[in-house]
Amino acid sequence: MRRPLVAGNWKMHGSRQSVDALLNGLVEQEWPEGVELMIAPPALYIDRCVGRLQGSPLSVGGQTCATQAEPGALTGEISPAQLRDAGCGYVLVGHSERRTLFGESDAVVCKKFAAALACGLRPVLCVGESQAERDAGQTADVVARQLQVILDAFGVGGLAEGVVAYEPVWAIGTGLTASPEQAQDVHAMIRARLAMLDDAQAQDVRIVYGGSVKADNAEALFSMPDIDGGLIGGASLNAEEFGAIARAAGRV
Ligand code: 13P
């Protein structure tokens, strides 16, 4: 059985004051059994989050990391080893905002994935097509290409050590959620592709959905057989809403 993961990506939101208020709200939530929980705050607030969430079921992750684990002259970068040292267990790699706004190629994403694994962080590999790609019928090809670099380097076992997040770009921050069926189709396609390489390991890979997940659509999405939780953006900035989404994962 795959243990669902519900993760919050705070993106570039928050101040010391609002982060403290959100953390206070989070520690008061009732968290479901059997669901893994994680938040990825801006790096600046990781330490604060790790400290405040001690003893809670929520772990902390990074939103991105450098392409190398070793220290170096890389002004502004944060290495996966430093994230680990700060108390993180996960790091997002290849989020569509990193790919489109910061020009991260599949090769760069793969280096980050490798660097994260090398220091014991679980990478959350984000994949997904744009609206134009979906309209052109290229969803399967785009997602397959984004997965392939990782599969070439690490096989299905590498993905099983991390998590795959299917985040259709057109559903991110737009309020346009993929329907449970649309999301399930792509999740099933991803798992089938992995199963062609290694069926047993493919059944262990967690594939979470991201893109306008809210408390009122979470349960329908999480009920789908190949959707193993969610990566939540905007709704993770509200403790009550994030709690409700996590509880939805606990009910399915
Ligand atoms: P929204 O939930 O705000 O659409 O963001 C999804 C996302 O990008 C999570 O990484």
PDB file of C-alpha atoms and ligand atoms in Angstrom:
ATOM      1  CA  MET A   1       0.000   0.000   0.000  1.00  0.00           C
ATOM      2  CA  ARG A   2       1.193   3.440  -0.886  1.00  0.00           C
ATOM      3  CA  ARG A   3       1.017   5.928   1.964  1.00  0.00           C
ATOM      4  CA  PRO A   4      -0.546   9.155   0.697  1.00  0.00           C
ATOM      5  CA  LEU A   5       1.449  12.360   0.915  1.00  0.00           C
ATOM      6  CA  VAL A   6      -0.148  15.765   1.306  1.00  0.00           C
ATOM      7  CA  ALA A   7       2.420  18.515   0.876  1.00  0.00           C
ATOM      8  CA  GLY A   8       2.100  22.286   0.932  1.00  0.00           C
ATOM      9  CA  ASN A   9       4.216  24.426  -1.368  1.00  0.00           C
ATOM     10  CA  TRP A  10       4.212  27.897   0.125  1.00  0.00           C
ATOM     11  CA  LYS A  11       6.117  29.333  -2.863  1.00  0.00           C
ATOM     12  CA  MET A  12       7.380  32.902  -2.205  1.00  0.00           C
ATOM     13  CA  HIS A  13       4.751  33.751   0.389  1.00  0.00           C
ATOM     14  CA  GLY A  14       5.066  34.759   4.004  1.00  0.00           C
ATOM     15  CA  SER A  15       6.772  37.011   6.499  1.00  0.00           C
ATOM     16  CA  ARG A  16       8.069  36.102   9.953  1.00  0.00           C
ATOM     17  CA  GLN A  17       4.760  37.261  11.351  1.00  0.00           C
ATOM     18  CA  SER A  18       2.493  35.437   8.899  1.00  0.00           C
ATOM     19  CA  VAL A  19       4.623  32.283   9.012  1.00  0.00           C
ATOM     20  CA  ASP A  20       4.315  32.206  12.792  1.00  0.00           C
ATOM     21  CA  ALA A  21       0.548  32.639  12.526  1.00  0.00           C
ATOM     22  CA  LEU A  22       0.305  29.850   9.942  1.00  0.00           C
ATOM     23  CA  LEU A  23       2.460  27.547  12.065  1.00  0.00           C
ATOM     24  CA  ASN A  24       0.266  28.250  15.086  1.00  0.00           C
ATOM     25  CA  GLY A  25      -2.751  27.288  12.994  1.00  0.00           C
ATOM     26  CA  LEU A  26      -1.062  24.142  11.698  1.00  0.00           C
ATOM     27  CA  VAL A  27      -0.094  22.785  15.106  1.00  0.00           C
ATOM     28  CA  GLU A  28      -3.720  23.106  16.193  1.00  0.00           C
ATOM     29  CA  GLN A  29      -5.061  21.018  13.312  1.00  0.00           C
ATOM     30  CA  GLU A  30      -6.291  17.512  13.733  1.00  0.00           C
ATOM     31  CA  TRP A  31      -4.101  15.425  11.419  1.00  0.00           C
ATOM     32  CA  PRO A  32      -5.242  12.118   9.966  1.00  0.00           C
ATOM     33  CA  GLU A  33      -3.526   8.816  10.655  1.00  0.00           C
ATOM     34  CA  GLY A  34      -1.765   7.161   7.757  1.00  0.00           C
ATOM     35  CA  VAL A  35      -1.136  10.308   5.721  1.00  0.00           C
ATOM     36  CA  GLU A  36       2.339  11.731   5.390  1.00  0.00           C
ATOM     37  CA  LEU A  37       2.411  15.527   5.713  1.00  0.00           C
ATOM     38  CA  MET A  38       4.982  18.031   4.583  1.00  0.00           C
ATOM     39  CA  ILE A  39       5.284  21.761   4.020  1.00  0.00           C
ATOM     40  CA  ALA A  40       7.832  23.506   1.817  1.00  0.00           C
ATOM     41  CA  PRO A  41       8.237  27.089   3.039  1.00  0.00           C
ATOM     42  CA  PRO A  42      10.589  29.690   1.549  1.00  0.00           C
ATOM     43  CA  ALA A  43      14.126  28.634   2.524  1.00  0.00           C
ATOM     44  CA  LEU A  44      14.464  31.626   4.809  1.00  0.00           C
ATOM     45  CA  TYR A  45      11.763  30.224   7.106  1.00  0.00           C
ATOM     46  CA  ILE A  46      12.752  26.545   7.096  1.00  0.00           C
ATOM     47  CA  ASP A  47      14.522  26.820  10.434  1.00  0.00           C
ATOM     48  CA  ARG A  48      11.520  28.517  12.008  1.00  0.00           C
ATOM     49  CA  CYS A  49       9.172  25.834  10.638  1.00  0.00           C
ATOM     50  CA  VAL A  50      11.358  22.914  11.703  1.00  0.00           C
ATOM     51  CA  GLY A  51      11.553  24.355  15.212  1.00  0.00           C
ATOM     52  CA  ARG A  52       7.837  25.019  15.580  1.00  0.00           C
ATOM     53  CA  LEU A  53       6.756  21.700  14.051  1.00  0.00           C
ATOM     54  CA  GLN A  54       8.906  19.534  16.325  1.00  0.00           C
ATOM     55  CA  GLY A  55       6.645  16.855  17.718  1.00  0.00           C
ATOM     56  CA  SER A  56       3.951  17.445  15.088  1.00  0.00           C
ATOM     57  CA  PRO A  57       3.375  15.019  12.216  1.00  0.00           C
ATOM     58  CA  LEU A  58       4.393  17.641   9.655  1.00  0.00           C
ATOM     59  CA  SER A  59       7.840  17.505   8.145  1.00  0.00           C
ATOM     60  CA  VAL A  60       9.557  20.288   6.243  1.00  0.00           C
ATOM     61  CA  GLY A  61      10.959  20.361   2.726  1.00  0.00           C
ATOM     62  CA  GLY A  62      12.751  22.703   0.362  1.00  0.00           C
ATOM     63  CA  GLN A  63      11.191  24.205  -2.770  1.00  0.00           C
ATOM     64  CA  THR A  64      14.318  23.700  -4.880  1.00  0.00           C
ATOM     65  CA  CYS A  65      18.020  23.082  -4.364  1.00  0.00           C
ATOM     66  CA  ALA A  66      21.383  23.472  -6.050  1.00  0.00           C
ATOM     67  CA  THR A  67      22.543  20.945  -8.625  1.00  0.00           C
ATOM     68  CA  GLN A  68      25.321  19.748  -6.332  1.00  0.00           C
ATOM     69  CA  ALA A  69      25.468  18.494  -2.785  1.00  0.00           C
ATOM     70  CA  GLU A  70      29.029  19.719  -2.177  1.00  0.00           C
ATOM     71  CA  PRO A  71      29.717  23.239  -0.897  1.00  0.00           C
ATOM     72  CA  GLY A  72      30.895  25.687  -3.526  1.00  0.00           C
ATOM     73  CA  ALA A  73      31.034  29.183  -4.959  1.00  0.00           C
ATOM     74  CA  LEU A  74      27.379  29.340  -6.014  1.00  0.00           C
ATOM     75  CA  THR A  75      26.090  32.678  -4.780  1.00  0.00           C
ATOM     76  CA  GLY A  76      22.480  32.529  -3.699  1.00  0.00           C
ATOM     77  CA  GLU A  77      22.116  28.770  -3.986  1.00  0.00           C
ATOM     78  CA  ILE A  78      21.180  26.340  -1.231  1.00  0.00           C
ATOM     79  CA  SER A  79      22.522  22.807  -1.450  1.00  0.00           C
ATOM     80  CA  PRO A  80      20.450  19.742  -0.684  1.00  0.00           C
ATOM     81  CA  ALA A  81      22.990  18.904   2.016  1.00  0.00           C
ATOM     82  CA  GLN A  82      22.209  22.251   3.658  1.00  0.00           C
ATOM     83  CA  LEU A  83      18.472  21.532   3.437  1.00  0.00           C
ATOM     84  CA  ARG A  84      19.103  18.183   5.104  1.00  0.00           C
ATOM     85  CA  ASP A  85      21.240  19.859   7.753  1.00  0.00           C
ATOM     86  CA  ALA A  86      18.387  22.315   8.414  1.00  0.00           C
ATOM     87  CA  GLY A  87      16.005  19.436   9.080  1.00  0.00           C
ATOM     88  CA  CYS A  88      14.345  18.884   5.707  1.00  0.00           C
ATOM     89  CA  GLY A  89      13.301  15.463   4.524  1.00  0.00           C
ATOM     90  CA  TYR A  90      12.101  16.401   1.039  1.00  0.00           C
ATOM     91  CA  VAL A  91      12.855  18.834  -1.741  1.00  0.00           C
ATOM     92  CA  LEU A  92      10.749  19.762  -4.759  1.00  0.00           C
ATOM     93  CA  VAL A  93      12.598  19.527  -8.059  1.00  0.00           C
ATOM     94  CA  GLY A  94      11.438  20.674 -11.476  1.00  0.00           C
ATOM     95  CA  HIS A  95       8.405  22.646 -10.362  1.00  0.00           C
ATOM     96  CA  SER A  96       6.892  24.214 -13.476  1.00  0.00           C
ATOM     97  CA  GLU A  97       7.659  27.698 -12.132  1.00  0.00           C
ATOM     98  CA  ARG A  98      11.342  26.725 -11.945  1.00  0.00           C
ATOM     99  CA  ARG A  99      11.195  25.251 -15.432  1.00  0.00           C
ATOM    100  CA  THR A 100       9.390  28.119 -17.118  1.00  0.00           C
ATOM    101  CA  LEU A 101      10.500  31.193 -15.144  1.00  0.00           C
ATOM    102  CA  PHE A 102      14.062  30.106 -14.338  1.00  0.00           C
ATOM    103  CA  GLY A 103      14.794  28.035 -17.421  1.00  0.00           C
ATOM    104  CA  GLU A 104      15.474  24.744 -15.655  1.00  0.00           C
ATOM    105  CA  SER A 105      15.932  22.035 -18.274  1.00  0.00           C
ATOM    106  CA  ASP A 106      15.271  18.335 -17.783  1.00  0.00           C
ATOM    107  CA  ALA A 107      19.052  17.884 -17.441  1.00  0.00           C
ATOM    108  CA  VAL A 108      19.234  20.446 -14.623  1.00  0.00           C
ATOM    109  CA  VAL A 109      16.227  18.902 -12.910  1.00  0.00           C
ATOM    110  CA  CYS A 110      17.934  15.524 -13.112  1.00  0.00           C
ATOM    111  CA  LYS A 111      21.108  16.906 -11.493  1.00  0.00           C
ATOM    112  CA  LYS A 112      19.026  18.327  -8.650  1.00  0.00           C
ATOM    113  CA  PHE A 113      17.243  15.000  -8.253  1.00  0.00           C
ATOM    114  CA  ALA A 114      20.618  13.245  -8.094  1.00  0.00           C
ATOM    115  CA  ALA A 115      22.086  15.718  -5.630  1.00  0.00           C
ATOM    116  CA  ALA A 116      19.045  15.398  -3.381  1.00  0.00           C
ATOM    117  CA  LEU A 117      19.172  11.593  -3.348  1.00  0.00           C
ATOM    118  CA  ALA A 118      22.912  11.703  -2.699  1.00  0.00           C
ATOM    119  CA  CYS A 119      22.355  13.443   0.604  1.00  0.00           C
ATOM    120  CA  GLY A 120      19.349  11.477   1.757  1.00  0.00           C
ATOM    121  CA  LEU A 121      16.629  13.937   0.753  1.00  0.00           C
ATOM    122  CA  ARG A 122      13.556  12.587  -1.004  1.00  0.00           C
ATOM    123  CA  PRO A 123      13.080  14.516  -4.249  1.00  0.00           C
ATOM    124  CA  VAL A 124       9.540  15.368  -5.356  1.00  0.00           C
ATOM    125  CA  LEU A 125       9.805  15.406  -9.152  1.00  0.00           C
ATOM    126  CA  CYS A 126       7.208  17.778 -10.625  1.00  0.00           C
ATOM    127  CA  VAL A 127       5.994  17.075 -14.147  1.00  0.00           C
ATOM    128  CA  GLY A 128       3.138  18.416 -16.226  1.00  0.00           C
ATOM    129  CA  GLU A 129       2.052  19.891 -19.516  1.00  0.00           C
ATOM    130  CA  SER A 130       1.064  23.432 -20.450  1.00  0.00           C
ATOM    131  CA  GLN A 131      -2.353  24.318 -21.828  1.00  0.00           C
ATOM    132  CA  ALA A 132      -0.931  24.546 -25.364  1.00  0.00           C
ATOM    133  CA  GLU A 133       0.681  21.125 -25.012  1.00  0.00           C
ATOM    134  CA  ARG A 134      -2.571  19.614 -23.757  1.00  0.00           C
ATOM    135  CA  ASP A 135      -4.513  21.241 -26.597  1.00  0.00           C
ATOM    136  CA  ALA A 136      -2.015  19.796 -29.073  1.00  0.00           C
ATOM    137  CA  GLY A 137      -2.510  16.306 -27.635  1.00  0.00           C
ATOM    138  CA  GLN A 138       1.068  16.214 -26.288  1.00  0.00           C
ATOM    139  CA  THR A 139       0.371  15.558 -22.597  1.00  0.00           C
ATOM    140  CA  ALA A 140       1.661  11.972 -22.601  1.00  0.00           C
ATOM    141  CA  ASP A 141       4.794  12.878 -24.582  1.00  0.00           C
ATOM    142  CA  VAL A 142       5.683  15.850 -22.390  1.00  0.00           C
ATOM    143  CA  VAL A 143       5.251  13.954 -19.149  1.00  0.00           C
ATOM    144  CA  ALA A 144       7.121  10.935 -20.539  1.00  0.00           C
ATOM    145  CA  ARG A 145      10.032  13.164 -21.573  1.00  0.00           C
ATOM    146  CA  GLN A 146      10.195  14.792 -18.131  1.00  0.00           C
ATOM    147  CA  LEU A 147      10.254  11.364 -16.473  1.00  0.00           C
ATOM    148  CA  GLN A 148      12.694   9.794 -18.893  1.00  0.00           C
ATOM    149  CA  VAL A 149      15.819  11.687 -17.770  1.00  0.00           C
ATOM    150  CA  ILE A 150      15.261  10.458 -14.241  1.00  0.00           C
ATOM    151  CA  LEU A 151      14.489   6.919 -15.387  1.00  0.00           C
ATOM    152  CA  ASP A 152      17.638   6.858 -17.516  1.00  0.00           C
ATOM    153  CA  ALA A 153      19.728   7.886 -14.541  1.00  0.00           C
ATOM    154  CA  PHE A 154      18.031   6.077 -11.657  1.00  0.00           C
ATOM    155  CA  GLY A 155      15.417   3.679 -12.984  1.00  0.00           C
ATOM    156  CA  VAL A 156      12.031   3.223 -11.368  1.00  0.00           C
ATOM    157  CA  GLY A 157      13.768   2.618  -8.031  1.00  0.00           C
ATOM    158  CA  GLY A 158      14.973   6.227  -8.033  1.00  0.00           C
ATOM    159  CA  LEU A 159      11.434   7.496  -8.386  1.00  0.00           C
ATOM    160  CA  ALA A 160      10.301   5.100  -5.655  1.00  0.00           C
ATOM    161  CA  GLU A 161      12.802   6.778  -3.318  1.00  0.00           C
ATOM    162  CA  GLY A 162      11.181  10.082  -4.109  1.00  0.00           C
ATOM    163  CA  VAL A 163       7.708  11.143  -5.223  1.00  0.00           C
ATOM    164  CA  VAL A 164       6.254  12.149  -8.596  1.00  0.00           C
ATOM    165  CA  ALA A 165       3.969  15.190  -8.597  1.00  0.00           C
ATOM    166  CA  TYR A 166       1.747  15.569 -11.646  1.00  0.00           C
ATOM    167  CA  GLU A 167       1.020  19.279 -11.878  1.00  0.00           C
ATOM    168  CA  PRO A 168      -0.606  20.355 -15.131  1.00  0.00           C
ATOM    169  CA  VAL A 169       0.673  23.882 -15.667  1.00  0.00           C
ATOM    170  CA  TRP A 170      -2.769  25.108 -16.728  1.00  0.00           C
ATOM    171  CA  ALA A 171      -4.194  24.097 -13.354  1.00  0.00           C
ATOM    172  CA  ILE A 172      -1.578  25.815 -11.186  1.00  0.00           C
ATOM    173  CA  GLY A 173      -2.855  28.905  -9.433  1.00  0.00           C
ATOM    174  CA  THR A 174      -5.652  29.275 -11.961  1.00  0.00           C
ATOM    175  CA  GLY A 175      -8.567  27.725 -10.085  1.00  0.00           C
ATOM    176  CA  LEU A 176      -8.873  25.341 -13.059  1.00  0.00           C
ATOM    177  CA  THR A 177      -8.454  21.966 -11.382  1.00  0.00           C
ATOM    178  CA  ALA A 178      -7.997  18.916 -13.552  1.00  0.00           C
ATOM    179  CA  SER A 179     -11.089  16.776 -13.125  1.00  0.00           C
ATOM    180  CA  PRO A 180     -10.466  13.611 -11.092  1.00  0.00           C
ATOM    181  CA  GLU A 181     -10.764  11.637 -14.343  1.00  0.00           C
ATOM    182  CA  GLN A 182      -8.341  13.867 -16.246  1.00  0.00           C
ATOM    183  CA  ALA A 183      -5.799  13.608 -13.443  1.00  0.00           C
ATOM    184  CA  GLN A 184      -6.318   9.864 -13.016  1.00  0.00           C
ATOM    185  CA  ASP A 185      -5.731   9.329 -16.757  1.00  0.00           C
ATOM    186  CA  VAL A 186      -2.291  10.918 -16.542  1.00  0.00           C
ATOM    187  CA  HIS A 187      -1.402   9.250 -13.227  1.00  0.00           C
ATOM    188  CA  ALA A 188      -2.347   5.867 -14.686  1.00  0.00           C
ATOM    189  CA  MET A 189      -0.327   6.614 -17.794  1.00  0.00           C
ATOM    190  CA  ILE A 190       2.708   7.468 -15.653  1.00  0.00           C
ATOM    191  CA  ARG A 191       2.354   4.297 -13.598  1.00  0.00           C
ATOM    192  CA  ALA A 192       1.883   2.158 -16.712  1.00  0.00           C
ATOM    193  CA  ARG A 193       5.050   3.614 -18.170  1.00  0.00           C
ATOM    194  CA  LEU A 194       6.983   2.802 -14.995  1.00  0.00           C
ATOM    195  CA  ALA A 195       5.406  -0.665 -14.852  1.00  0.00           C
ATOM    196  CA  MET A 196       6.775  -1.470 -18.297  1.00  0.00           C
ATOM    197  CA  LEU A 197      10.228  -1.097 -16.763  1.00  0.00           C
ATOM    198  CA  ASP A 198       9.599  -2.599 -13.337  1.00  0.00           C
ATOM    199  CA  ASP A 199       6.075  -3.512 -12.334  1.00  0.00           C
ATOM    200  CA  ALA A 200       6.746  -4.205  -8.655  1.00  0.00           C
ATOM    201  CA  GLN A 201       8.549  -0.913  -8.058  1.00  0.00           C
ATOM    202  CA  ALA A 202       6.003   1.001 -10.144  1.00  0.00           C
ATOM    203  CA  GLN A 203       3.299  -0.009  -7.669  1.00  0.00           C
ATOM    204  CA  ASP A 204       5.338   1.598  -4.878  1.00  0.00           C
ATOM    205  CA  VAL A 205       5.899   4.970  -6.540  1.00  0.00           C
ATOM    206  CA  ARG A 206       3.740   7.686  -5.062  1.00  0.00           C
ATOM    207  CA  ILE A 207       2.201   9.991  -7.650  1.00  0.00           C
ATOM    208  CA  VAL A 208       0.558  13.054  -6.132  1.00  0.00           C
ATOM    209  CA  TYR A 209      -1.574  15.619  -7.945  1.00  0.00           C
ATOM    210  CA  GLY A 210      -1.099  19.390  -7.808  1.00  0.00           C
ATOM    211  CA  GLY A 211      -3.040  22.242  -9.363  1.00  0.00           C
ATOM    212  CA  SER A 212      -5.804  24.180  -7.609  1.00  0.00           C
ATOM    213  CA  VAL A 213      -6.479  21.480  -5.021  1.00  0.00           C
ATOM    214  CA  LYS A 214      -8.880  22.838  -2.401  1.00  0.00           C
ATOM    215  CA  ALA A 215     -10.765  21.382   0.523  1.00  0.00           C
ATOM    216  CA  ASP A 216     -13.862  20.957  -1.624  1.00  0.00           C
ATOM    217  CA  ASN A 217     -12.270  19.039  -4.501  1.00  0.00           C
ATOM    218  CA  ALA A 218      -9.559  17.105  -2.643  1.00  0.00           C
ATOM    219  CA  GLU A 219     -11.539  14.028  -1.714  1.00  0.00           C
ATOM    220  CA  ALA A 220     -12.757  13.356  -5.272  1.00  0.00           C
ATOM    221  CA  LEU A 221      -9.187  13.634  -6.563  1.00  0.00           C
ATOM    222  CA  PHE A 222      -7.646  11.533  -3.795  1.00  0.00           C
ATOM    223  CA  SER A 223     -10.276   8.805  -4.296  1.00  0.00           C
ATOM    224  CA  MET A 224      -8.809   7.980  -7.685  1.00  0.00           C
ATOM    225  CA  PRO A 225      -6.799   4.759  -7.681  1.00  0.00           C
ATOM    226  CA  ASP A 226      -3.499   6.232  -8.904  1.00  0.00           C
ATOM    227  CA  ILE A 227      -3.659   9.556  -7.050  1.00  0.00           C
ATOM    228  CA  ASP A 228      -1.633   9.192  -3.874  1.00  0.00           C
ATOM    229  CA  GLY A 229      -2.170  12.596  -2.319  1.00  0.00           C
ATOM    230  CA  GLY A 230      -1.560  16.171  -3.345  1.00  0.00           C
ATOM    231  CA  LEU A 231       0.909  19.006  -3.703  1.00  0.00           C
ATOM    232  CA  ILE A 232      -0.993  22.064  -2.585  1.00  0.00           C
ATOM    233  CA  GLY A 233      -0.104  25.658  -3.425  1.00  0.00           C
ATOM    234  CA  GLY A 234      -2.455  28.489  -2.487  1.00  0.00           C
ATOM    235  CA  ALA A 235      -4.682  26.425  -0.214  1.00  0.00           C
ATOM    236  CA  SER A 236      -1.675  25.386   1.911  1.00  0.00           C
ATOM    237  CA  LEU A 237      -1.338  28.984   3.131  1.00  0.00           C
ATOM    238  CA  ASN A 238      -4.486  28.541   5.186  1.00  0.00           C
ATOM    239  CA  ALA A 239      -4.034  26.114   8.088  1.00  0.00           C
ATOM    240  CA  GLU A 240      -7.691  25.128   8.295  1.00  0.00           C
ATOM    241  CA  GLU A 241      -7.952  24.502   4.557  1.00  0.00           C
ATOM    242  CA  PHE A 242      -4.687  22.550   4.454  1.00  0.00           C
ATOM    243  CA  GLY A 243      -5.890  20.525   7.422  1.00  0.00           C
ATOM    244  CA  ALA A 244      -9.163  19.799   5.652  1.00  0.00           C
ATOM    245  CA  ILE A 245      -7.296  18.649   2.527  1.00  0.00           C
ATOM    246  CA  ALA A 246      -5.108  16.350   4.626  1.00  0.00           C
ATOM    247  CA  ARG A 247      -8.175  14.935   6.365  1.00  0.00           C
ATOM    248  CA  ALA A 248      -9.723  14.248   2.950  1.00  0.00           C
ATOM    249  CA  ALA A 249      -6.660  12.146   2.131  1.00  0.00           C
ATOM    250  CA  GLY A 250      -7.192  10.287   5.388  1.00  0.00           C
ATOM    251  CA  ARG A 251     -10.757   9.334   4.428  1.00  0.00           C
ATOM    252  CA  VAL A 252     -10.081   7.670   1.075  1.00  0.00           C
TER     253      VAL A 252
HETATM  254  P1  13P B   1      -2.043  25.876  -6.578  1.00  0.00           P
HETATM  255  O1  13P B   1      -2.566  24.841  -5.593  1.00  0.00           O
HETATM  256  O2  13P B   1      -2.007  27.250  -6.021  1.00  0.00           O
HETATM  257  O3  13P B   1      -2.713  25.764  -7.900  1.00  0.00           O
HETATM  258  O4  13P B   1      -0.476  25.492  -6.827  1.00  0.00           O
HETATM  259  C1  13P B   1      -0.133  24.202  -7.119  1.00  0.00           C
HETATM  260  C2  13P B   1       1.343  24.088  -7.077  1.00  0.00           C
HETATM  261  O5  13P B   1       2.040  24.657  -7.896  1.00  0.00           O
HETATM  262  C3  13P B   1       1.958  23.301  -6.000  1.00  0.00           C
HETATM  263  O6  13P B   1       3.314  23.078  -6.220  1.00  0.00           O
END
